[in-house]
Amino acid sequence: LSGHTSPVSCVCFDAQEETLVGGAESGTIKLWDLDQGKAIRTLLGHRSECLSADFHPYGAFFASGSLDTNLKVWDVRRKTCIQTYKGHLQGVSSVRFSPDGKWVVSAGQDNIVKIWDLTAGKLLHDYQHDGPVSCLDFHPSELLMVSGSADRSLKVIDLDALAPVASAAGEGGGVLSAAFSHDGRAVLSV
C-alpha cells in the first residue's frame, strides 16, 4: 500500500480486516480499503508524529495518539476528528479501546496511563509508572488491563475497581510490548 509521504510509524486493522489505518511521522493519518488496495481517506489533525492507532471494536471509529500529546477519536464515515483528549505532558505512545467500547486508554511518554470515558468525554482514572509507558493490552474475558513501561515494570489494573491488582519488574531493558495470552492466564512481555 502506498500514499504516505513520510515514514509510517503505526498501523491497525479494523475488526473485519477490511480497512487499515496508518499514522505517519508527519502526523498524517491514512485509511486504506484492503479490498480495493488503495487509500480512501487522508485525515489531518496531529501536529507531529502519530505513534499509535486502534479501531473501536463496534463501530467506524478509531483512536490515534501522537507526539503532540493528544489522543484523538476519529469518525471514519464523517472523515473528521470527533473528540480530542488532552492531558498528557509528553507524547501518547499507545492507545487502546476497551473490549466493550466504553473507554479509550492512552499511555504516555510522561509515565502516565489515562482511562477516558467515551460517553462523558472526560478522564475517568489515571495511574503512573516510573518511566515512559510503551504498551497496553486488555484481558480477553475479564475487566483487566496490563501496561508496560521503560522502567521494566508491568502493571495489571482491575478496571471494575480502577485499582492495581498485580505488578512485576522485568530484567534487562524496558518493556516494549505486553500481551495477555488468549486464555488470559498469562502475560507475555518483551
XYZ file of C-alpha atoms in Angstrom:
190
model
C 0.000 0.000 0.000
C 1.248 3.469 -0.778
C 0.204 7.002 -0.069
C 2.190 8.444 2.812
C 4.979 10.888 2.001
C 6.769 10.362 5.330
C 7.619 7.100 7.133
C 4.692 5.179 8.668
C 5.015 4.754 12.429
C 1.850 2.792 13.311
C -0.811 0.627 11.651
C -4.022 -1.077 12.771
C -6.723 -3.249 11.142
C -10.428 -2.777 11.799
C -12.316 -5.736 13.343
C -13.442 -7.031 9.934
C -9.930 -6.638 8.469
C -11.360 -4.594 5.600
C -9.750 -1.263 6.487
C -6.251 -0.384 7.598
C -5.270 2.846 9.326
C -1.698 4.083 9.172
C -0.193 7.022 11.027
C 2.951 8.727 9.794
C 5.832 10.761 11.172
C 4.237 13.847 9.591
C 1.127 13.385 11.771
C -0.976 12.495 8.721
C -3.301 9.510 9.029
C -4.451 7.484 6.034
C -7.097 4.803 5.728
C -6.862 2.093 3.112
C -9.622 -0.114 1.725
C -7.912 -3.512 1.655
C -10.279 -4.999 -0.961
C -9.519 -2.159 -3.364
C -5.889 -1.849 -2.270
C -6.000 1.935 -2.222
C -6.076 4.877 0.159
C -9.641 6.080 0.782
C -9.144 8.848 3.360
C -6.468 11.264 4.478
C -7.018 12.792 7.898
C -5.119 15.748 9.288
C -5.129 16.880 12.885
C -1.971 15.824 14.681
C 0.847 18.369 14.699
C 3.589 15.750 14.942
C 4.244 12.020 14.594
C 1.306 9.642 15.049
C 2.664 6.886 17.323
C -0.329 4.599 17.826
C -3.786 3.794 16.464
C -6.611 1.444 17.433
C -10.036 0.780 15.910
C -13.142 0.828 18.100
C -14.456 -2.748 18.478
C -18.030 -1.970 17.339
C -18.022 0.964 15.000
C -16.492 3.099 12.345
C -14.253 4.933 14.785
C -10.583 4.777 15.608
C -8.256 6.493 18.057
C -4.789 7.890 17.455
C -2.041 9.042 19.780
C 0.727 11.439 18.833
C 3.924 13.118 19.928
C 1.804 16.298 20.023
C 0.469 14.904 23.390
C -3.080 14.453 22.090
C -5.364 11.443 21.870
C -7.904 11.848 19.067
C -11.018 9.836 18.231
C -11.988 9.852 14.550
C -15.251 9.081 12.754
C -14.377 7.217 9.544
C -17.708 7.947 7.833
C -17.709 11.675 8.633
C -13.983 11.884 7.846
C -13.285 14.002 10.903
C -11.958 14.073 14.443
C -14.910 13.934 16.841
C -13.016 14.229 20.134
C -9.584 15.354 21.278
C -8.449 14.308 24.728
C -5.732 16.467 26.271
C -3.839 15.811 29.450
C -0.568 14.108 28.649
C 2.536 16.249 29.099
C 4.553 14.257 26.553
C 3.730 12.094 23.534
C 0.984 9.456 23.539
C 2.798 6.218 22.744
C -0.099 3.726 22.861
C -3.896 3.878 22.571
C -6.428 1.083 23.037
C -10.209 0.853 23.207
C -11.668 -1.311 25.943
C -13.237 -4.516 24.565
C -16.744 -3.227 25.415
C -16.021 0.039 23.572
C -16.912 2.284 26.532
C -13.413 3.583 27.228
C -10.285 4.560 25.371
C -6.957 4.298 27.188
C -3.823 6.288 26.428
C -0.274 5.546 27.543
C 2.199 8.395 27.596
C 5.860 9.146 27.437
C 5.079 11.217 30.558
C 4.844 7.907 32.550
C 1.034 8.164 32.844
C -1.790 5.849 31.749
C -5.141 7.611 31.341
C -8.540 5.932 31.089
C -11.083 8.091 29.258
C -14.870 7.656 29.294
C -16.068 7.929 25.686
C -19.691 8.755 26.551
C -18.888 11.514 29.043
C -15.815 12.648 27.094
C -13.720 13.009 30.235
C -10.927 11.441 32.234
C -12.123 8.547 34.386
C -8.858 7.489 36.055
C -5.102 7.663 35.679
C -2.080 5.951 37.192
C 1.670 6.248 36.919
C 4.738 4.185 36.076
C 8.295 5.289 36.864
C 9.196 5.582 33.177
C 7.560 6.163 29.779
C 4.654 3.785 29.137
C 5.058 1.880 25.891
C 2.160 -0.587 25.640
C -1.340 -1.559 26.716
C -3.436 -4.718 26.402
C -6.803 -5.931 27.679
C -7.628 -9.310 29.184
C -9.696 -11.390 26.735
C -12.607 -12.027 29.121
C -12.158 -10.108 32.387
C -12.062 -6.384 33.198
C -8.278 -6.306 33.451
C -5.660 -4.273 31.606
C -1.877 -4.514 31.543
C 0.544 -1.670 30.866
C 4.274 -1.920 30.270
C 6.945 0.714 30.749
C 10.539 1.621 30.002
C 11.047 1.324 33.779
C 10.865 -2.501 33.188
C 7.537 -2.798 35.032
C 4.205 -4.337 34.156
C 1.059 -3.228 35.980
C -2.246 -5.105 35.880
C -5.273 -2.936 36.654
C -8.742 -4.129 37.662
C -10.954 -1.889 35.528
C -14.035 -2.559 37.624
C -12.382 -1.214 40.782
C -9.883 1.031 38.904
C -7.174 -0.357 41.147
C -3.910 -2.244 40.630
C -4.088 -5.992 41.248
C -0.565 -7.061 40.264
C 2.781 -5.723 39.177
C 6.048 -7.236 38.070
C 9.528 -5.980 37.305
C 11.407 -7.382 34.365
C 15.084 -7.980 33.830
C 17.195 -6.180 31.274
C 15.729 -3.325 29.229
C 12.327 -1.715 29.426
C 9.066 -3.326 28.333
C 8.421 -2.723 24.626
C 5.296 -4.863 24.268
C 2.993 -6.828 26.569
C 0.015 -9.045 25.797
C -2.361 -11.338 27.621
C -2.448 -14.910 26.364
C -5.630 -15.930 24.510
C -6.955 -17.712 27.596
C -5.962 -14.772 29.850
C -3.903 -16.913 32.222
C -0.578 -15.259 31.423
C 1.005 -12.008 30.302
C 3.953 -12.089 27.924
C 6.280 -9.110 27.696
C 9.381 -8.267 25.707
